[in-house]
Every structure is written in structure tokens, then in C-alpha cells.
Amino acid sequence: MIHFGWFVGKGTAVHGWKQPWSSLCGRDWLDPSLYIDLARALDRACFDYMIIEDGSFVPDAFQGSADWYLRNAVAVPKADPMPLVPLLGQATRGLGIVATMTTAFYPPYLAARLGATLDHLTGGRVGLNLVTAHNDRSAQNFGLPQHHEHDLRYRMADEWIEVVDQLWRSWSPDAITADPATGVFTDPGGVTPIDFEGEYFRCRGPLNMPPGPQGRPVICQAGGSAAGKAFAAQRADTVIARARGSEGARAYRDDVHATMRTASRDPASCKILFSTSIVLGETRSEAVDRKERLDAATRENLDARLAYMSFLSGIDFSKFDLDAPLPEVKTNASRALTQNLTAGTGKKTLREMATDTSSGGIDFVGTPDDVAAEMDEVIKHVGGDGFLITEALTRRTIAEIADGLAPALRRRGLLRSGYEHALFRDNLLAF
């Protein structure tokens, strides 16, 4: 079988603005019903999890201002995803719900408490997508003149998760007895300070509440750079990855597994899901025609791709000559994704890169049965573990994936037909 997730790549934001099938997104973007519809559909389809992106800054790299992003509702406005988690948990039975949290700006104690709370509220089905944040503007919103150096952010994140893990372990599993006969609710011997003193963090502890049903929420990480992959290999239960094509995915998985073995971890204890774009049709020719229309729209909208590249890198891509070879781009922001969109394309000029119609991941086009068969072939070649859907979030795409592709996958025995366990981690590691 194959593991599946859905990446809500714009976070709690405006989805499908000015696009067909987006309903009244301009007016009701903060209405939780769209996310609840997605969660219920994925729960019915028996996906492993849905993951919600986040960010805490207004981009202003492209053309030197925030104007383009504000006018087009790209990356702004954006609301905090954490309050959605218990709503989604109440609407589902087995789906894992992963919200993005930055190790750079969440104090470890606050993170541990929030993670434990959400794990309780979802009955043990919460995950945390740990990011180090990639933009100087984010850092400036939290009092820093600029963000920490890229690899330093991951060294700090490694110590951060150690503090958080110790806080989740500061209560023994049987600390709460709630015994009316003795009149004791919590055994004092089961709750101990952690007295952590590291290079970057200090925390006395203990946490003022017990950990959730999982003990430790599922930890997700997008390991792209060398530092990111090393962090993911040591700390993550699931990795979301973007690799171009099945060969790139196979090389990535082999790399992460080798790093896990070096860290004395069993590679089976971490599931890698590869980003994928899927274009479906009732016939293959219909799907191909639809993909051609989408590609034409991408090629015509250069500003959107340049603005996205500027968002990821913090570098204004409007300043480069579109038809000259692009110089090497070095960034302290999102290195892996910037490289994927520039050096990873195999193109030379910025125009060629910006009009590249690949998603940068593994792309599929065809009928649901076509795509299911191709997914089976790809995952066998890669060696596992699964796919992360990255389609734009509309009710049309929800139906196409949950009610079109999912049944085709299940007919081939590639998608579970039910959740075997109550807890997210147990379902994730069930195969």
C-alpha cells in the first residue's frame, strides 16, 4: 500500500482567488468549512494526514514591495492554523492533522504545551510540521534584525526539539491516578522538572499538563537542504519532500535512509511522502488537454512564478534579465526549494525556469485508473513510501482526489480501506 497526504500549501488563507471552482473564497476565506470539507473527504478516503502550511510575514521581495502579494492574495492574508486543528479533529475519525510550527519563534515550553493540548483534543491524531522559518521579515517581526544563518537554524532546532521532548516526558504515563479513594489526582512523584540548560535554550519544566495520547505528537519535517535532511533523519516521523521525477525521489529516499542508519534509526520508522501534482480527466485525452491549458496559463503569468521565487529566496527575481543565463542564486532563506526552481530545472535562462510547467515534484496526468497505475509503478521504483497531494484547494479538487482517484487506488489495493488504529503514529507506521 501507499501512504497519502494532502498539503494545504497556502495555509489558512485565500484559496483559488479569481480562479474557476473557487466559490466565494474572497469573502469566506476564514470560514473553516472548506478545511472541514477537505478533512472529512480525506478521512473518508483513508489518507494518512493533511498538513497546513504557515508563515508569519508579509512578503515584499518581488519588485521591492508587498504590492503584488497583497493585490493577488498570495501568502497574505494568512491566519494561524492552530485553532483549526481541534475543529478538524472533531470532524474526523482517523485522519492525522498536521499544523506547521516554527522552531525559530515558538518558545519550547509554549510549543510543548500547545502540542500536548492539541493531541488531547484530537484523541491522539495531531502532528507538528516543524520549520525553521526562512525569511528575514519573519525574524524582524519577532525582534531580530535578520534571521539566523541557515544551518545554524537547524542546530538550534535540534536543541529545541530536545527540550520539547523532555517536557513531554516530564510526566510519567501513570502520573494521573484520579483516585477518589485516596483523594489523589496526580502522583507528585510522577512529575519532575527537566532543568535543561543548552547552548540556545534553558527551561526548568516540568510541563503543567500531561502529554497527549501519543506521548509525542507525530513530527513532520520538510527536509530539503543537507541540514534539513539531517534534522529530518534524526527527528521526524514523516518527511515531506519535493524531488523531480521518480529518479530524483529514489535518490532522495536513499540519502535520507542512509543518514537515518548513521543516526542508528530504522528507516521504516519514518515515512517519506513526495510532492505530486495530479491532473485528472474522464479520458486520458481530456486530462492531457486540461494539462495543456494549465501549462499555457503558467507560461503566460510570469509574474506569479517570479513572485513565488522571490518569496522563497528573499531575492527580487524581477531584477534579473529574463533571457540571460541566471547567475548562481545564493540565499539564507529557503535553499532547497529555490534550487529546485532554478538549478534543479536543467534550464539556463530565468524565462525558461519561470515558464517550466513541472511542479518540481512527481507529476501525473490521466484518468483516475491511469494515475493509480502510474503511482504504483513509481512507488515501486522509488521503494516507498507515498505521495503528498499539492493541488490548489477547491471543492472540485477535493472531490476529484477523494472520490475519483482514491477509489481507483483502492481497487488496486494501494490505499487502505480503513484505519486500523486510534492514534495517528500507529496508522502512519502500520505499513
Short mmCIF file of C-alpha atoms in Angstrom, two decimals, residues 113-394:
data_model
loop_
_atom_site.label_atom_id
_atom_site.label_comp_id
_atom_site.label_asym_id
_atom_site.label_seq_id
_atom_site.Cartn_x
_atom_site.Cartn_y
_atom_site.Cartn_z
CA ARG A 113 2.11 22.71 25.91
CA LEU A 114 0.27 23.51 22.69
CA GLY A 115 1.27 20.20 21.09
CA ALA A 116 0.11 18.23 24.14
CA THR A 117 -3.16 20.15 24.29
CA LEU A 118 -3.95 19.53 20.61
CA ASP A 119 -3.04 15.86 20.94
CA HIS A 120 -5.59 15.52 23.73
CA LEU A 121 -8.25 17.46 21.81
CA THR A 122 -7.85 15.29 18.70
CA GLY A 123 -7.70 11.99 20.55
CA GLY A 124 -4.08 11.41 19.60
CA ARG A 125 -4.20 12.47 15.95
CA VAL A 126 -2.12 15.64 15.85
CA GLY A 127 1.19 16.23 14.14
CA LEU A 128 3.56 19.20 14.10
CA ASN A 129 5.30 20.22 10.90
CA LEU A 130 8.49 21.75 12.23
CA VAL A 131 10.05 24.51 10.15
CA THR A 132 12.87 26.89 10.97
CA ALA A 133 11.23 29.84 9.12
CA HIS A 134 13.04 31.17 6.08
CA ASN A 135 12.60 34.91 5.83
CA ASP A 136 14.26 37.94 7.36
CA ARG A 137 10.86 39.65 7.53
CA SER A 138 9.63 36.90 9.86
CA ALA A 139 12.67 37.35 12.05
CA GLN A 140 12.12 41.10 12.17
CA ASN A 141 8.54 40.52 13.34
CA PHE A 142 10.00 38.68 16.34
CA GLY A 143 12.64 41.23 17.25
CA LEU A 144 15.67 40.05 15.27
CA PRO A 145 17.47 42.32 12.77
CA GLN A 146 17.74 39.37 10.38
CA HIS A 147 17.24 35.63 10.52
CA HIS A 148 19.89 33.26 11.84
CA GLU A 149 22.22 31.63 9.32
CA HIS A 150 20.56 28.69 7.53
CA ASP A 151 22.46 25.76 9.08
CA LEU A 152 22.53 27.43 12.49
CA ARG A 153 18.73 27.43 12.42
CA TYR A 154 18.80 23.63 12.21
CA ARG A 155 21.33 23.29 15.03
CA MET A 156 19.02 25.43 17.15
CA ALA A 157 16.02 23.35 16.04
CA ASP A 158 17.77 20.16 17.12
CA GLU A 159 18.23 21.53 20.64
CA TRP A 160 14.70 22.95 20.57
CA ILE A 161 13.11 19.55 19.91
CA GLU A 162 15.23 18.02 22.66
CA VAL A 163 13.75 20.49 25.16
CA VAL A 164 10.24 19.85 23.90
CA ASP A 165 10.70 16.07 24.05
CA GLN A 166 11.94 16.31 27.63
CA LEU A 167 8.92 18.41 28.57
CA TRP A 168 6.57 15.80 27.08
CA ARG A 169 8.40 13.20 29.15
CA SER A 170 8.29 15.25 32.36
CA TRP A 171 5.06 13.45 33.31
CA SER A 172 5.17 9.70 33.71
CA PRO A 173 2.39 7.83 31.84
CA ASP A 174 0.72 6.84 35.12
CA ALA A 175 1.17 10.15 36.97
CA ILE A 176 -2.56 10.90 36.97
CA THR A 177 -4.43 8.41 39.15
CA ALA A 178 -7.59 10.48 39.81
CA ASP A 179 -8.40 8.07 42.65
CA PRO A 180 -11.33 9.17 44.82
CA ALA A 181 -10.43 6.53 47.39
CA THR A 182 -7.08 8.14 48.14
CA GLY A 183 -8.09 11.67 47.24
CA VAL A 184 -5.03 11.95 45.00
CA PHE A 185 -5.40 13.21 41.44
CA THR A 186 -1.74 13.35 40.39
CA ASP A 187 1.11 11.43 41.97
CA PRO A 188 3.76 14.10 42.71
CA GLY A 189 6.50 11.54 42.10
CA GLY A 190 5.40 11.24 38.50
CA VAL A 191 6.04 14.90 37.62
CA THR A 192 9.62 16.16 37.58
CA PRO A 193 11.48 19.27 36.39
CA ILE A 194 13.76 18.86 33.40
CA ASP A 195 16.31 21.58 34.34
CA PHE A 196 17.51 21.86 30.75
CA GLU A 197 20.47 24.13 30.04
CA GLY A 198 21.76 24.10 26.49
CA GLU A 199 23.57 26.37 24.11
CA TYR A 200 20.44 28.12 22.88
CA PHE A 201 17.64 27.26 25.34
CA ARG A 202 17.08 26.97 29.05
CA CYS A 203 13.95 25.51 30.64
CA ARG A 204 13.17 24.37 34.15
CA GLY A 205 9.94 22.46 33.49
CA PRO A 206 8.02 20.34 34.15
CA LEU A 207 5.13 20.87 31.74
CA ASN A 208 1.99 21.89 33.62
CA MET A 209 -0.12 19.25 31.88
CA PRO A 210 0.39 15.61 30.86
CA PRO A 211 1.39 14.67 27.32
CA GLY A 212 -1.32 13.61 24.90
CA PRO A 213 -2.37 10.07 23.97
CA GLN A 214 0.60 9.71 21.57
CA GLY A 215 3.08 10.90 24.19
CA ARG A 216 4.84 12.77 21.43
CA PRO A 217 2.84 14.23 18.52
CA VAL A 218 3.86 12.99 15.09
CA ILE A 219 6.79 15.13 13.95
CA CYS A 220 6.86 16.15 10.30
CA GLN A 221 9.71 17.90 8.53
CA ALA A 222 10.41 19.12 5.01
CA GLY A 223 13.99 18.00 4.68
CA GLY A 224 15.31 19.64 1.52
CA SER A 225 18.75 21.06 2.25
CA ALA A 226 21.56 18.94 3.67
CA ALA A 227 20.93 20.39 7.13
CA GLY A 228 17.20 19.84 6.77
CA LYS A 229 17.61 16.22 5.71
CA ALA A 230 19.95 15.56 8.63
CA PHE A 231 17.43 17.03 11.06
CA ALA A 232 14.57 15.07 9.49
CA ALA A 233 16.54 11.82 9.54
CA GLN A 234 17.16 12.15 13.28
CA ARG A 235 13.87 13.64 14.49
CA ALA A 236 10.96 13.18 12.07
CA ASP A 237 8.25 10.53 11.87
CA THR A 238 7.33 11.66 8.38
CA VAL A 239 9.15 13.76 5.79
CA ILE A 240 7.51 15.78 3.04
CA ALA A 241 9.88 16.03 0.10
CA ARG A 242 10.00 17.61 -3.34
CA ALA A 243 12.11 15.72 -5.85
CA ARG A 244 11.89 15.94 -9.63
CA GLY A 245 10.68 12.66 -11.06
CA SER A 246 10.99 9.11 -9.81
CA GLU A 247 14.78 9.02 -10.15
CA GLY A 248 15.14 12.13 -8.02
CA ALA A 249 12.75 10.66 -5.46
CA ARG A 250 14.66 7.39 -5.29
CA ALA A 251 17.96 9.20 -4.76
CA TYR A 252 16.39 11.37 -2.05
CA ARG A 253 14.93 8.39 -0.20
CA ASP A 254 18.23 6.50 -0.35
CA ASP A 255 20.04 9.57 1.02
CA VAL A 256 17.64 10.03 3.95
CA HIS A 257 17.68 6.32 4.79
CA ALA A 258 21.48 6.28 4.81
CA THR A 259 21.50 9.25 7.18
CA MET A 260 18.94 7.53 9.41
CA ARG A 261 21.09 4.41 9.63
CA THR A 262 24.08 6.56 10.56
CA ALA A 263 21.93 8.02 13.35
CA SER A 264 21.02 4.46 14.47
CA ARG A 265 17.41 4.82 13.34
CA ASP A 266 15.37 2.22 11.49
CA PRO A 267 14.33 3.78 8.15
CA ALA A 268 10.94 2.09 8.50
CA SER A 269 10.22 4.42 11.43
CA CYS A 270 9.93 7.46 9.11
CA LYS A 271 7.62 7.72 6.11
CA ILE A 272 8.69 9.92 3.18
CA LEU A 273 5.89 11.45 1.10
CA PHE A 274 6.80 13.05 -2.23
CA SER A 275 5.04 16.12 -3.57
CA THR A 276 2.90 15.41 -6.58
CA SER A 277 0.70 17.34 -8.98
CA ILE A 278 -2.24 15.43 -10.48
CA VAL A 279 -4.39 16.40 -13.46
CA LEU A 280 -7.40 14.12 -13.92
CA GLY A 281 -9.91 13.67 -16.72
CA GLU A 282 -12.65 11.21 -17.62
CA THR A 283 -10.44 10.19 -20.56
CA ARG A 284 -6.70 10.47 -20.97
CA SER A 285 -7.09 12.93 -23.84
CA GLU A 286 -9.31 15.12 -21.68
CA ALA A 287 -6.69 15.12 -18.92
CA VAL A 288 -3.91 15.94 -21.38
CA ASP A 289 -5.95 18.80 -22.84
CA ARG A 290 -6.61 20.15 -19.35
CA LYS A 291 -2.90 19.95 -18.51
CA GLU A 292 -2.04 21.85 -21.69
CA ARG A 293 -4.42 24.65 -20.71
CA LEU A 294 -2.91 24.83 -17.23
CA ASP A 295 0.60 24.90 -18.70
CA ALA A 296 -0.36 27.71 -21.08
CA ALA A 297 -1.68 29.75 -18.16
CA THR A 298 1.59 29.18 -16.28
CA ARG A 299 3.68 30.35 -19.22
CA GLU A 300 1.55 33.47 -19.62
CA ASN A 301 1.79 34.51 -15.97
CA LEU A 302 5.50 35.15 -15.47
CA ASP A 303 4.97 37.49 -12.55
CA ALA A 304 3.35 34.77 -10.46
CA ARG A 305 6.35 32.44 -10.80
CA LEU A 306 8.88 35.25 -10.29
CA ALA A 307 6.99 36.42 -7.20
CA TYR A 308 6.99 32.88 -5.83
CA MET A 309 10.73 32.53 -6.40
CA SER A 310 11.23 35.89 -4.69
CA PHE A 311 9.05 34.76 -1.77
CA LEU A 312 11.13 31.61 -1.24
CA SER A 313 14.53 33.21 -1.60
CA GLY A 314 14.03 36.75 -0.29
CA ILE A 315 15.70 37.90 -3.54
CA ASP A 316 13.91 40.10 -6.07
CA PHE A 317 13.81 37.99 -9.24
CA SER A 318 12.35 40.90 -11.22
CA LYS A 319 15.85 42.45 -11.32
CA PHE A 320 17.34 39.65 -13.45
CA ASP A 321 17.40 39.63 -17.25
CA LEU A 322 14.77 37.10 -18.31
CA ASP A 323 16.70 35.96 -21.37
CA ALA A 324 20.23 35.84 -19.99
CA PRO A 325 21.70 32.87 -18.11
CA LEU A 326 20.66 33.18 -14.48
CA PRO A 327 23.66 33.64 -12.17
CA GLU A 328 24.02 31.30 -9.22
CA VAL A 329 21.43 32.22 -6.60
CA LYS A 330 22.62 32.03 -3.00
CA THR A 331 20.09 32.55 -0.26
CA ASN A 332 19.82 32.30 3.50
CA ALA A 333 16.11 31.62 3.11
CA SER A 334 14.58 28.51 1.52
CA ARG A 335 17.62 26.97 -0.14
CA ALA A 336 16.24 23.65 -1.31
CA LEU A 337 13.07 24.98 -2.95
CA THR A 338 14.95 27.88 -4.53
CA GLN A 339 17.43 25.42 -6.02
CA ASN A 340 14.58 23.17 -7.18
CA LEU A 341 13.07 26.07 -9.15
CA THR A 342 16.37 27.33 -10.57
CA ALA A 343 19.35 24.97 -10.78
CA GLY A 344 17.11 21.91 -10.47
CA THR A 345 15.17 22.63 -13.65
CA GLY A 346 18.03 22.00 -16.06
CA LYS A 347 17.18 25.33 -17.70
CA LYS A 348 19.65 28.18 -18.26
CA THR A 349 17.69 31.44 -18.52
CA LEU A 350 15.26 32.82 -15.98
CA ARG A 351 12.47 32.86 -18.58
CA GLU A 352 12.98 29.14 -19.17
CA MET A 353 12.91 28.48 -15.43
CA ALA A 354 9.86 30.65 -14.82
CA THR A 355 7.89 29.00 -17.61
CA ASP A 356 8.84 25.47 -16.58
CA THR A 357 5.45 23.78 -16.19
CA SER A 358 6.65 20.98 -13.94
CA SER A 359 5.51 21.21 -10.32
CA GLY A 360 9.07 20.41 -9.28
CA GLY A 361 7.84 17.11 -7.93
CA ILE A 362 6.34 13.96 -9.47
CA ASP A 363 3.53 14.80 -11.88
CA PHE A 364 0.68 12.61 -13.15
CA VAL A 365 -1.84 13.19 -15.94
CA GLY A 366 -4.69 10.86 -16.96
CA THR A 367 -7.83 9.14 -15.78
CA PRO A 368 -8.03 8.01 -12.15
CA ASP A 369 -7.15 4.47 -13.25
CA ASP A 370 -4.21 5.74 -15.33
CA VAL A 371 -2.82 7.73 -12.43
CA ALA A 372 -3.33 4.93 -9.91
CA ALA A 373 -1.39 2.53 -12.14
CA GLU A 374 1.42 5.03 -12.68
CA MET A 375 1.61 5.79 -8.95
CA ASP A 376 2.02 2.08 -8.30
CA GLU A 377 4.90 1.89 -10.78
CA VAL A 378 6.62 4.98 -9.41
CA ILE A 379 6.42 3.95 -5.76
CA LYS A 380 7.80 0.50 -6.61
CA HIS A 381 10.73 2.14 -8.40
CA VAL A 382 11.33 4.63 -5.60
CA GLY A 383 10.93 1.99 -2.91
CA GLY A 384 8.16 3.85 -0.99
CA ASP A 385 6.61 5.45 0.90
CA GLY A 386 3.93 7.69 -0.55
CA PHE A 387 2.65 10.88 -2.14
CA LEU A 388 1.69 14.32 -0.93
CA ILE A 389 -1.07 15.97 -2.95
CA THR A 390 -0.24 19.63 -3.66
CA GLU A 391 -3.23 20.66 -5.79
CA ALA A 392 -4.94 24.01 -5.32
CA LEU A 393 -7.60 23.69 -2.65
CA THR A 394 -11.11 23.89 -4.09
#
